[in-house]
Structures are given as structure tokens and as C-alpha cells.
Short mmCIF file of C-alpha atoms in Angstrom, two decimals:
data_model
loop_
_atom_site.label_atom_id
_atom_site.label_comp_id
_atom_site.label_asym_id
_atom_site.label_seq_id
_atom_site.Cartn_x
_atom_site.Cartn_y
_atom_site.Cartn_z
CA MET A 1 -25.22 87.36 -12.93
CA CYS A 2 -21.86 87.26 -11.00
CA ASN A 3 -21.37 91.04 -10.47
CA PHE A 4 -19.34 92.56 -7.60
CA PHE A 5 -19.97 91.67 -4.75
CA SER A 6 -21.00 88.04 -5.13
CA PHE A 7 -21.31 85.57 -2.21
CA VAL A 8 -22.86 82.28 -1.33
CA GLY A 9 -24.82 80.91 1.72
CA ASP A 10 -25.31 77.39 2.88
CA GLY A 11 -28.60 78.05 4.74
CA TYR A 12 -27.03 77.64 8.27
CA GLY A 13 -25.99 81.16 8.72
CA ASN A 14 -22.66 80.62 6.84
CA PHE A 15 -21.68 83.09 3.97
CA HIS A 16 -18.62 82.97 1.79
CA ALA A 17 -17.02 85.11 -0.67
CA ILE A 18 -13.41 85.63 -2.23
CA GLY A 19 -11.34 87.94 -0.08
CA TRP A 20 -8.98 90.41 -0.92
CA GLU A 21 -5.81 88.35 -0.78
CA THR A 22 -7.01 85.81 -3.07
CA ARG A 23 -8.46 88.41 -5.48
CA LYS A 24 -5.07 90.17 -5.42
CA LYS A 25 -3.10 87.03 -6.06
CA TRP A 26 -5.22 86.13 -9.18
CA MET A 27 -4.87 89.55 -10.42
CA GLN A 28 -1.08 89.29 -10.06
CA LYS A 29 -1.01 85.94 -11.91
CA LYS A 30 -3.46 87.39 -14.45
CA SER A 31 -5.69 84.33 -13.94
CA ASP A 32 -8.86 83.90 -15.67
CA ASN A 33 -10.56 83.01 -12.39
CA SER A 34 -13.37 85.55 -11.67
CA PRO A 35 -13.55 86.24 -7.81
CA ASP A 36 -17.23 87.27 -8.39
CA SER A 37 -18.42 83.89 -9.90
CA HIS A 38 -20.85 82.06 -7.63
CA THR A 39 -19.21 78.73 -9.21
CA ARG A 40 -15.78 79.95 -8.74
CA ILE A 41 -16.40 81.04 -5.16
CA LEU A 42 -17.92 77.53 -4.48
CA THR A 43 -15.23 75.50 -6.33
CA THR A 44 -12.47 77.41 -4.55
CA MET A 45 -14.01 76.44 -1.17
CA GLY A 46 -13.75 72.65 -2.21
CA VAL A 47 -17.79 72.30 -2.79
CA PRO A 48 -18.11 69.64 -5.65
CA PRO A 49 -20.29 70.54 -8.56
CA ARG A 50 -23.05 68.22 -7.51
CA MET A 51 -23.40 69.97 -4.25
CA GLN A 52 -23.27 73.53 -5.58
CA ASP A 53 -27.03 73.81 -6.02
CA ARG A 54 -27.60 73.55 -2.29
CA TRP A 55 -26.29 76.73 -1.94
CA SER A 56 -27.94 80.13 -2.29
CA LYS A 57 -26.25 82.61 -4.65
CA TYR A 58 -26.42 86.35 -3.84
CA GLU A 59 -25.07 89.73 -4.99
CA TYR A 60 -24.78 92.96 -3.06
CA ASN A 61 -23.45 96.35 -4.29
CA PRO A 62 -21.99 98.01 -1.34
CA ILE A 63 -22.09 101.51 -3.02
CA THR A 64 -25.76 101.43 -3.70
CA ARG A 65 -26.62 98.92 -1.09
CA LYS A 66 -28.62 97.01 -3.40
CA PHE A 67 -29.13 93.38 -2.30
CA THR A 68 -30.09 90.66 -4.84
CA ILE A 69 -31.01 86.95 -4.36
CA ASP A 70 -29.58 85.51 -7.68
CA GLU A 71 -30.27 81.70 -7.19
CA PRO A 72 -32.22 81.17 -3.84
CA VAL A 73 -32.68 77.80 -1.95
CA GLU A 74 -36.36 77.91 -0.77
CA THR A 75 -35.61 77.20 2.76
CA HIS A 76 -32.81 79.36 3.32
CA ASP A 77 -32.84 82.58 5.40
CA HIS A 78 -32.39 85.30 2.78
CA GLU A 79 -32.68 88.13 5.18
CA ALA A 80 -29.78 86.89 7.16
CA ALA A 81 -27.77 87.12 4.01
CA GLU A 82 -28.79 90.69 3.46
CA ARG A 83 -27.97 91.57 6.98
CA TRP A 84 -24.55 89.86 6.66
CA SER A 85 -23.71 91.76 3.33
CA ASN A 86 -24.81 95.04 4.99
CA ASN A 87 -22.56 94.63 7.91
CA LEU A 88 -19.60 93.13 5.99
CA ASP A 89 -16.08 95.03 6.12
CA TYR A 90 -15.46 95.48 2.62
CA LYS A 91 -11.83 96.09 3.12
CA ARG A 92 -11.68 92.51 3.51
CA VAL A 93 -12.96 91.96 0.02
CA VAL A 94 -11.29 94.98 -1.87
CA ALA A 95 -8.88 96.69 0.42
CA PRO A 96 -8.65 99.93 -1.83
CA LEU A 97 -12.48 100.33 -2.07
CA ILE A 98 -13.88 103.46 -0.37
CA ILE A 99 -17.53 103.08 0.54
CA LYS A 100 -19.35 106.43 0.62
CA PRO A 101 -22.47 107.99 -0.48
CA ILE A 102 -22.70 109.14 -4.14
CA ILE A 103 -22.86 112.83 -4.56
CA HIS A 104 -24.87 114.49 -7.19
CA PRO A 105 -23.07 117.85 -7.89
CA PHE A 106 -26.46 119.54 -8.80
CA ASN A 107 -28.27 118.65 -5.76
CA ILE A 108 -25.55 120.62 -3.66
CA LYS A 109 -26.92 123.85 -2.45
CA PRO A 110 -25.84 126.68 -4.57
CA ILE A 111 -22.35 128.30 -3.33
CA LEU A 112 -20.37 131.14 -4.58
CA ILE A 113 -17.34 130.46 -6.91
CA ALA A 114 -14.23 130.79 -4.57
CA GLU A 115 -10.64 131.16 -5.42
CA ILE A 116 -9.91 127.57 -4.70
CA ASP A 117 -12.69 126.56 -7.42
CA LYS A 118 -11.00 128.84 -9.85
CA LYS A 119 -7.43 127.42 -9.10
CA ASN A 120 -8.86 123.91 -9.27
CA LEU A 121 -10.29 124.58 -12.58
CA GLN A 122 -6.90 125.74 -13.91
CA ARG A 123 -5.17 122.74 -12.49
CA TRP A 124 -7.72 120.42 -14.03
CA ASP A 125 -7.20 122.09 -17.40
CA SER A 126 -3.31 121.44 -16.94
CA VAL A 127 -4.01 117.73 -16.10
CA ARG A 128 -6.20 117.13 -19.02
CA ASP A 129 -3.48 118.53 -21.27
CA SER A 130 -1.05 116.14 -19.84
CA VAL A 131 -3.21 112.94 -20.37
CA TRP A 132 -2.54 111.44 -23.79
CA ASP A 133 -5.75 109.61 -23.59
CA SER A 134 -9.11 110.47 -21.95
CA VAL A 135 -9.01 110.84 -18.19
CA TRP A 136 -11.87 108.38 -18.14
CA ASP A 137 -9.50 105.74 -19.97
CA SER A 138 -6.86 106.38 -17.61
CA VAL A 139 -8.93 105.91 -14.51
CA ARG A 140 -10.53 102.94 -15.81
CA ASP A 141 -7.21 101.20 -16.65
CA SER A 142 -5.63 102.03 -13.30
CA VAL A 143 -8.68 100.76 -11.36
CA ARG A 144 -8.90 97.51 -13.39
CA ASP A 145 -5.44 96.83 -12.79
CA SER A 146 -5.64 97.54 -9.04
CA VAL A 147 -8.94 95.91 -8.22
CA GLY A 148 -10.26 93.86 -11.34
CA ASP A 149 -12.79 94.17 -13.86
CA SER A 150 -15.78 93.32 -11.92
CA VAL A 151 -15.21 95.85 -9.20
CA TRP A 152 -14.61 98.62 -11.90
CA ASP A 153 -17.57 97.55 -13.73
CA SER A 154 -19.81 97.66 -10.53
CA VAL A 155 -18.74 100.85 -9.29
CA TRP A 156 -18.77 102.82 -12.58
CA ALA A 157 -22.19 101.59 -13.35
CA SER A 158 -23.35 102.57 -9.90
CA VAL A 159 -22.00 106.09 -10.10
CA TRP A 160 -23.02 106.61 -13.73
CA ASP A 161 -26.45 105.12 -13.21
CA SER A 162 -26.89 107.46 -10.08
CA VAL A 163 -25.38 110.74 -11.31
CA GLY A 164 -23.60 110.29 -14.64
CA ASP A 165 -26.48 110.32 -17.05
CA SER A 166 -27.93 113.11 -15.39
CA VAL A 167 -25.01 115.28 -15.38
CA TRP A 168 -24.31 114.32 -19.12
CA ASP A 169 -27.74 115.18 -20.13
CA SER A 170 -27.97 118.48 -18.16
CA VAL A 171 -24.77 119.87 -19.38
CA GLY A 172 -25.22 118.15 -22.73
CA ASP A 173 -28.49 119.89 -23.57
CA SER A 174 -26.66 123.19 -23.99
CA VAL A 175 -23.50 122.37 -25.95
CA TRP A 176 -23.61 118.65 -26.34
CA ASP A 177 -21.00 117.62 -28.98
CA SER A 178 -18.36 120.09 -27.89
CA VAL A 179 -18.17 119.05 -24.39
CA ARG A 180 -19.25 115.52 -23.95
CA ASP A 181 -15.58 114.33 -23.50
CA SER A 182 -14.58 116.74 -20.91
CA VAL A 183 -17.89 116.10 -18.89
CA ARG A 184 -17.10 112.25 -19.21
CA ASP A 185 -13.58 113.04 -17.71
CA SER A 186 -15.27 114.85 -14.80
CA VAL A 187 -17.33 111.84 -14.14
CA GLY A 188 -14.35 109.55 -14.44
CA ALA A 189 -12.43 111.60 -12.14
CA TYR A 190 -15.28 111.46 -9.36
CA ILE A 191 -15.44 107.64 -9.84
CA SER A 192 -11.69 107.62 -9.14
CA SER A 193 -12.42 109.00 -5.48
CA PHE A 194 -14.06 105.49 -4.65
CA PHE A 195 -10.62 103.97 -4.58
CA ASP A 196 -7.52 104.44 -2.69
CA ILE A 197 -4.92 103.69 -5.40
CA ARG A 198 -2.16 105.59 -7.07
CA TYR A 199 -3.34 107.28 -10.27
CA LYS A 200 -0.83 108.45 -13.20
CA TYR A 201 -2.21 111.94 -12.88
CA ASP A 202 -3.48 114.16 -10.17
CA ILE A 203 -7.27 114.23 -10.52
CA SER A 204 -8.11 115.71 -7.40
CA PRO A 205 -8.87 119.09 -8.84
CA ALA A 206 -12.00 117.59 -10.54
CA ILE A 207 -13.04 115.81 -7.54
CA GLN A 208 -12.76 118.82 -5.31
CA LEU A 209 -15.10 120.69 -8.06
CA TRP A 210 -17.37 117.94 -8.13
CA GLU A 211 -17.89 117.60 -4.30
CA ARG A 212 -18.33 121.50 -3.94
CA GLY A 213 -21.19 121.22 -6.54
CA PHE A 214 -19.46 122.08 -9.90
CA VAL A 215 -18.83 120.02 -13.06
CA PRO A 216 -16.24 121.59 -15.47
CA ALA A 217 -16.78 121.40 -19.28
CA TYR A 218 -14.72 122.67 -22.06
CA ASP A 219 -15.68 123.36 -25.70
CA GLY A 220 -12.25 123.80 -27.16
CA LYS A 221 -12.06 127.36 -26.15
CA ILE A 222 -13.77 128.37 -23.05
CA TRP A 223 -13.94 126.44 -19.66
CA ARG A 224 -17.32 126.66 -17.94
CA LEU A 225 -18.41 125.41 -14.57
CA TYR A 226 -21.86 124.11 -14.30
CA GLY A 227 -23.89 124.16 -10.97
CA ALA A 228 -27.14 124.11 -9.18
CA PRO A 229 -29.78 125.09 -9.78
CA ASP A 230 -30.74 123.71 -13.14
CA ALA A 231 -27.14 123.00 -14.17
CA ARG A 232 -26.56 126.40 -15.07
CA VAL A 233 -23.21 128.08 -15.98
CA VAL A 234 -21.90 129.73 -12.98
CA TYR A 235 -18.41 130.61 -13.98
CA GLU A 236 -16.44 130.98 -17.36
CA TRP A 237 -12.69 130.80 -18.17
CA ASN A 238 -10.71 131.34 -21.19
CA PRO A 239 -7.31 129.57 -20.75
CA HIS A 240 -6.13 131.44 -23.91
CA ALA A 241 -6.76 134.81 -22.98
#
């Protein structure tokens, strides 16, 4: 499988993975080495190919806390491997990664629209006007350049599977074709909050809206904020009025 985060264990309580300094060095050199390849981890450690099947291979998603035994060795203590992955300082693995719970905006108790929400929507409209490509693409490219493909793939899949599909479907049921790009941009902006890196644009307005329980969607004429309960429209704004 070789997804982020991959590691190996020798059965004696020793677990190994590729750390941040090596990951960063490989990215700077544009190396083909995958830091989340079990084979690459073992080879980097100096374990010869004929000995690599003596190591158990594991994966752990630090965002969802899902632990996977990929290729187990029968006598190894896999519970110890799970404890190790649960307690690891992931700044040692991907320094810019921010570990935090995934927020579903429509699960937040309904709150009244405040002036800060209106201002953030206006700021978000301005940001999206400034982005040549989609915000989603801009965030994806920045994250990949900063932490690598496997980390981006894992985090975006975690967030999308947890909340993206639900938000996309809830808002899209009403005005699907016209707003899907803006909704995807909102999800992309929220995914950006899981990384402490410099982005080309200030996407904090969409993050703040999301974390207060609002998802902005634009149909080309009107901005709408969707919120709980039932992903209903809670605010409308015409930027052209």
C-alpha cells in the first residue's frame, strides 16, 4: 500500500520510518525515492532484500488515527506497533503537518451570522478572483511542493472522505452544477489548515468560515453561506449589487 504514514518493525520493539530531514532532502533533490515505501525504508536502513521479509510493515494515518497492519510477521507484537504510532511526535516525520480533529461544518451548532462572517465572505470572494487556477489546485500544488505527494494524498483523502463528500453532496443537491467549483475550493482551503506552510494566497477567510460552521458557494451571481441544520442557506450576498 505504501501510504503516509508507513513504518516497519523488527519484532523486538524497534520501529523505523523516514524522518523529516530525509524527506525534505529527497524533495529538494527531486528524488524518486518514496519516503512511505516500506522497501525504501528498509533499504535506507541498510536491511538487505533477503532480510526484509523479517520485518512487519505498518501504516498509520495520524489524522484519522487509523492503524493498518500491511504485511505482518506472525510472532510480532502488533499492538506495540499501534501504541508506538499513536504516541509518535509527527513533527519528526513531517514538520509542517498539523494534527487536529476534522471539523464537519454542518455538525456545528447553528450560530447567527456575524459581521466577521460577512467580511470573511467578501475577502474570500476577492481571493478567488485573484487565483488564476482553482484554490484547490493552488493548495494541492503548495502542499505537494512542501511535504510531498504521499502526505498530500493521505490528508486530502482523509478530509474528503470524512467531510468533503458530505458537504459536496449537501450543497450540490440544490444547485449542483453552478457551485461545485466554489465548494471544492472551500474544501481545499480547509485542507490547507492542516499544514503550517506559506501559501500563495490568503485562504484564511474560508477556513474561518468553515470552522464557524459555514460553507460558501457561488453560482456566478450570488454568494450563499450554507450551515446547519440540513445545510440550509443562512446568508446571501450579491457582490455585484
